[in-house]
Tab-separated table of C-alpha atoms in Angstrom:
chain	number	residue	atom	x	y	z
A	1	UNK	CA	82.095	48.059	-65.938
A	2	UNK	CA	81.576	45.018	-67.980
A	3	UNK	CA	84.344	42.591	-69.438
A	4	UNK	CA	82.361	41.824	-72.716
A	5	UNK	CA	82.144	45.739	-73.915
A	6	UNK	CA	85.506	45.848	-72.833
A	7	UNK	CA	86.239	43.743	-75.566
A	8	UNK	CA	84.194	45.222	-77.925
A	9	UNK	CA	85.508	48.701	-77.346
A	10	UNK	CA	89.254	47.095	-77.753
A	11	UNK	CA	88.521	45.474	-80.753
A	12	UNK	CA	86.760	48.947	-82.405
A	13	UNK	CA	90.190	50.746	-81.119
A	14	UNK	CA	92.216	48.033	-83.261
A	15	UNK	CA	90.313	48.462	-86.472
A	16	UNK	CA	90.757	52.309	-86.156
A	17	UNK	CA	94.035	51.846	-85.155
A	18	UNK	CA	94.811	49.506	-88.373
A	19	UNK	CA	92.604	51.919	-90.474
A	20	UNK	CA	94.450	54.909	-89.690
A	21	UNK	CA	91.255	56.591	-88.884
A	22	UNK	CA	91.039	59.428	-86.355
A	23	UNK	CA	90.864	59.185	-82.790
A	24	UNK	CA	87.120	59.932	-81.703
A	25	UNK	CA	85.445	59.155	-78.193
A	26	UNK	CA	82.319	57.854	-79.199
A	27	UNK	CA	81.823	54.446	-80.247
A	28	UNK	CA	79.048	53.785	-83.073
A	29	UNK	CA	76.430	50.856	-82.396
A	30	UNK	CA	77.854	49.372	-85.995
A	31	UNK	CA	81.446	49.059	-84.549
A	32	UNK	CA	80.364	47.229	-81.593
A	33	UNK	CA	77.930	44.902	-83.402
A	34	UNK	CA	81.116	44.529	-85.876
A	35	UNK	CA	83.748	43.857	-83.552
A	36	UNK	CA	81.490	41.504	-80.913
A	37	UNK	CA	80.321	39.537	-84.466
A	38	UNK	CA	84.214	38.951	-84.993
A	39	UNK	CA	85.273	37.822	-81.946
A	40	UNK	CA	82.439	35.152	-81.936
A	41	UNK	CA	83.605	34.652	-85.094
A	42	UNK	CA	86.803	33.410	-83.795
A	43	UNK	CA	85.610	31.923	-81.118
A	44	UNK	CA	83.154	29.543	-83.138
A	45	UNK	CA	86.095	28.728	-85.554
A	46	UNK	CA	88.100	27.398	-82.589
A	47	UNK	CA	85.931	25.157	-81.081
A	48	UNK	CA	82.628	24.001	-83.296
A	49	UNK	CA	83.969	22.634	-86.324
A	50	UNK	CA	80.348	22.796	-88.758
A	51	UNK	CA	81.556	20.035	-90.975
A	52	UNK	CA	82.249	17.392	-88.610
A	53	UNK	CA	78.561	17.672	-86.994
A	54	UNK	CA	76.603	15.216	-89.112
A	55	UNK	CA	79.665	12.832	-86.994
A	56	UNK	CA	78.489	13.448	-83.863
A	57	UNK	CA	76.537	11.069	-82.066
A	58	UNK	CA	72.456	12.013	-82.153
A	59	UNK	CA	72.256	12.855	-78.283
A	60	UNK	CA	74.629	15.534	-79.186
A	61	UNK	CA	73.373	18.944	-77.565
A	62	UNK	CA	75.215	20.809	-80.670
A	63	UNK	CA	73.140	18.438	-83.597
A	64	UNK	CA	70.043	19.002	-81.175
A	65	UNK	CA	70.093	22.616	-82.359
A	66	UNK	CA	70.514	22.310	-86.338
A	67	UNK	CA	73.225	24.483	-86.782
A	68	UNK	CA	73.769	26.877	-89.332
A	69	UNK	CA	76.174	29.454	-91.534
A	70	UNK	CA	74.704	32.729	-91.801
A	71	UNK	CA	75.950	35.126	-94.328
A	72	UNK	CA	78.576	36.630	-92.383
A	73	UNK	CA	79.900	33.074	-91.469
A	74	UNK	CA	78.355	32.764	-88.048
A	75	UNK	CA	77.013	29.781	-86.795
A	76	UNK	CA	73.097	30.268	-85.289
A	77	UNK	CA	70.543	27.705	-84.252
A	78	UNK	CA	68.504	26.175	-87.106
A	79	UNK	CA	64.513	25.357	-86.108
A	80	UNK	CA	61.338	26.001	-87.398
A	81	UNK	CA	61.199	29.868	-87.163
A	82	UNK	CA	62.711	30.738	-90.772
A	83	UNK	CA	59.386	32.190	-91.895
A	84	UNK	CA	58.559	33.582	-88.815
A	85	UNK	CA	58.749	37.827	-88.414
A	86	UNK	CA	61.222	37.938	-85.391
A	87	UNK	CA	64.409	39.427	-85.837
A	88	UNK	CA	67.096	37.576	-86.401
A	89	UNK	CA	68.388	37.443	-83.269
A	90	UNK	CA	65.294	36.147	-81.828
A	91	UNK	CA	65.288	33.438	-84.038
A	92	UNK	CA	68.461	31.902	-84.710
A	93	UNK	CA	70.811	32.923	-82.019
A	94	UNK	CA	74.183	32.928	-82.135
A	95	UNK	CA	75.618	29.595	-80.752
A	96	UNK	CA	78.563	29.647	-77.822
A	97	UNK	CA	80.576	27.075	-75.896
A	98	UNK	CA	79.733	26.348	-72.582
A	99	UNK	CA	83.482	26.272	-70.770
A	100	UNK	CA	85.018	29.274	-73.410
A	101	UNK	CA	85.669	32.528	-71.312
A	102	UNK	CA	83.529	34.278	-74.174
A	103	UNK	CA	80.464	32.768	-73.101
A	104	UNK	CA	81.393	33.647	-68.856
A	105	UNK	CA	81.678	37.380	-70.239
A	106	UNK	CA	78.098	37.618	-72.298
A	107	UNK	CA	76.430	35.781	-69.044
A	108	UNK	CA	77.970	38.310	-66.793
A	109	UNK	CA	77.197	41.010	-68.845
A	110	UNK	CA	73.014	39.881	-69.310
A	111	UNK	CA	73.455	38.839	-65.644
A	112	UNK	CA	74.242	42.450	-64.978
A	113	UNK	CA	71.697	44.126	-67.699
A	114	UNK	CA	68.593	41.536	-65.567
A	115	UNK	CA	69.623	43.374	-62.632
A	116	UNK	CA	70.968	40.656	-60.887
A	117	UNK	CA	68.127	38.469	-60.954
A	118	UNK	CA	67.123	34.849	-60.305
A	119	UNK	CA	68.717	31.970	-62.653
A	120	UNK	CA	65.665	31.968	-65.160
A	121	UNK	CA	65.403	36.106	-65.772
A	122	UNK	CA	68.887	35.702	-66.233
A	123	UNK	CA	69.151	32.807	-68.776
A	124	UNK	CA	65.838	35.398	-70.768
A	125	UNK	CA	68.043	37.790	-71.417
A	126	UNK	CA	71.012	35.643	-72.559
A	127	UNK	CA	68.133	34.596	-75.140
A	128	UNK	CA	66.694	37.504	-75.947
A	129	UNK	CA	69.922	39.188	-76.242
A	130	UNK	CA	70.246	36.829	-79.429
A	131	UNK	CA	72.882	34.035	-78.031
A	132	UNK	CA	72.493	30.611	-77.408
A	133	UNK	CA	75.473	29.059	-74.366
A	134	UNK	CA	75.369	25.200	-74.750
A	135	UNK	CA	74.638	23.993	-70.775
A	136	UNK	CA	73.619	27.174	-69.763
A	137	UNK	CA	71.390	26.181	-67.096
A	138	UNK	CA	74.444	24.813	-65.367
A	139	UNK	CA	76.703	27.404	-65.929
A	140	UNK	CA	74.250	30.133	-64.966
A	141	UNK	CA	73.694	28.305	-61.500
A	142	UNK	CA	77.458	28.427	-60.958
A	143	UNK	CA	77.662	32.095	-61.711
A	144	UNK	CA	75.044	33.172	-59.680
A	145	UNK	CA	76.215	31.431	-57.075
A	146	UNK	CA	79.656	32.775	-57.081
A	147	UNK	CA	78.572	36.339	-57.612
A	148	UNK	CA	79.028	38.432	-55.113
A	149	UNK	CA	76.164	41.309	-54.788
A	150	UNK	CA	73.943	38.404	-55.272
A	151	UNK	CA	75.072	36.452	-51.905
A	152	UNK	CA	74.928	39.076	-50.555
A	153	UNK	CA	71.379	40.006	-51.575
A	154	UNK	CA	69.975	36.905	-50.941
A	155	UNK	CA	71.986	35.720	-47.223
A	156	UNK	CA	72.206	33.394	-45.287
A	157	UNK	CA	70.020	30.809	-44.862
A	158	UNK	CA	68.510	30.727	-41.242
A	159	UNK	CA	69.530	27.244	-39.156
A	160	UNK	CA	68.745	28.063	-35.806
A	161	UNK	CA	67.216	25.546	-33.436
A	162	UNK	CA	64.366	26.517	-31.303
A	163	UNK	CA	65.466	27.444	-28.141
A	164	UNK	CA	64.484	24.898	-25.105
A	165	UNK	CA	63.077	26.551	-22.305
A	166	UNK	CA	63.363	25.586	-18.847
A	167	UNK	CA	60.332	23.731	-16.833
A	168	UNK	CA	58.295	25.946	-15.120
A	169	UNK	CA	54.696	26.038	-13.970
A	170	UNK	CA	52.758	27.853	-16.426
A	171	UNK	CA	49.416	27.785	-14.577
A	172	UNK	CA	51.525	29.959	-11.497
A	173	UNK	CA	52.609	32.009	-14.086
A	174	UNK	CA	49.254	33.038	-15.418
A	175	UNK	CA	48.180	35.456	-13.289
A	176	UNK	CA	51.621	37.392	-12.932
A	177	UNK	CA	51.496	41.625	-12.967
A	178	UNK	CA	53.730	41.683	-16.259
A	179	UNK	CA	50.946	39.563	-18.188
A	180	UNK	CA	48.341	41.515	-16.620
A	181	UNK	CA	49.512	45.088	-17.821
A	182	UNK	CA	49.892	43.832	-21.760
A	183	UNK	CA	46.013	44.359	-21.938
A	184	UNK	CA	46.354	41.032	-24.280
A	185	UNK	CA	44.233	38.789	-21.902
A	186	UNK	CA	41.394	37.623	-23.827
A	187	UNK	CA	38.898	37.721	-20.942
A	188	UNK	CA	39.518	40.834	-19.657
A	189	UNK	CA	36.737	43.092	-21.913
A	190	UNK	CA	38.648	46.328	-21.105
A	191	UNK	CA	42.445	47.488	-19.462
A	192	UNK	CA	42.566	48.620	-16.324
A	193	UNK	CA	44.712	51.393	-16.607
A	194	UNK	CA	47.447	49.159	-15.598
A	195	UNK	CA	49.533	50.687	-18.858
């Protein structure tokens, strides 16, 4: 299973718990959007500090992205796409740290959801999954390569040497029965039912 429903599934059980509501099986697609929107919540309030931005040098990959407060207090990338018809998600995703273990849970679980695919199908559905991870391109590199079905997958590179052979006389060779009865020789028109 995956560590970032996990989460969400915890969280949901805490607000029913606190609630007082009964105990049901099913989760609801609301409660998970809910409960994953406050934990990034949290997590943005603990490291990305909205007012102090304009202070940060202009290199800065966090100014780069023209950060934003939605209306539930969430901090998405800014850009040129507010009049365009995408959904929201599509076109101001939600902003994570690169080291946080937050962001490490939402890669593993799009990692998982593309099938364990390459580093760019990967980093796709992070997108289109409506997050943006600061340094992703880094930290998906170091995932993949730590992952386990996907070393295994992919192997082991092949370093062998080619193999020296020892001297011989290749024109006494020629002529041998064993390359005779192969039916390969090129001047030979038909095999002589040496098979």
């Amino acid at each position: 299973t995956n560590d970032w429903m996990k989460v969400k599934r915890v969280i949901v059980l805490m607000f029913r718990w606190r609630n007082k509501e009964p105990k049901r099986a099913l989760f609801s697609t609301k409660e998970l959007e809910t409960a994953g929107k406050k934990v990034i919540k949290a997590v943005q309030g603990l490291t990305f500090d909205l007012e102090s931005i304009s202070k940060r040098p202009k290199g800065d990959s966090l100014l780069q992205l023209q950060p934003f407060k939605d209306d539930e207090g969430i901090i998405r990338v800014g850009g040129r796409l507010k009049k365009s018809s995408l959904q929201i998600e599509l076109k101001h995703p939600i902003i994570l740290p690169k080291a946080h273990p937050l962001s490490k849970m939402i890669l593993r679980w799009c990692h998982i959801k593309a099938a364990h695919s390459g580093r760019g199908l990967t980093i796709n559905e992070v997108r289109t999954s409506g997050y943006w991870i600061i340094g992703i391109s880094s930290l998906t590199r170091s995932f993949i390569t730590s992952c386990v079905l996907c070393r295994r997958f992919r192997g082991k590179k092949c370093n062998k040497r080619w193999q020296t052979y020892q001297k011989t006389d290749w024109n006494q060779n020629l002529h041998s029965p064993t390359l005779q009865s192969t039916c390969l020789d090129p001047l030979q028109s038909k095999c002589e039912g040496q098979l």
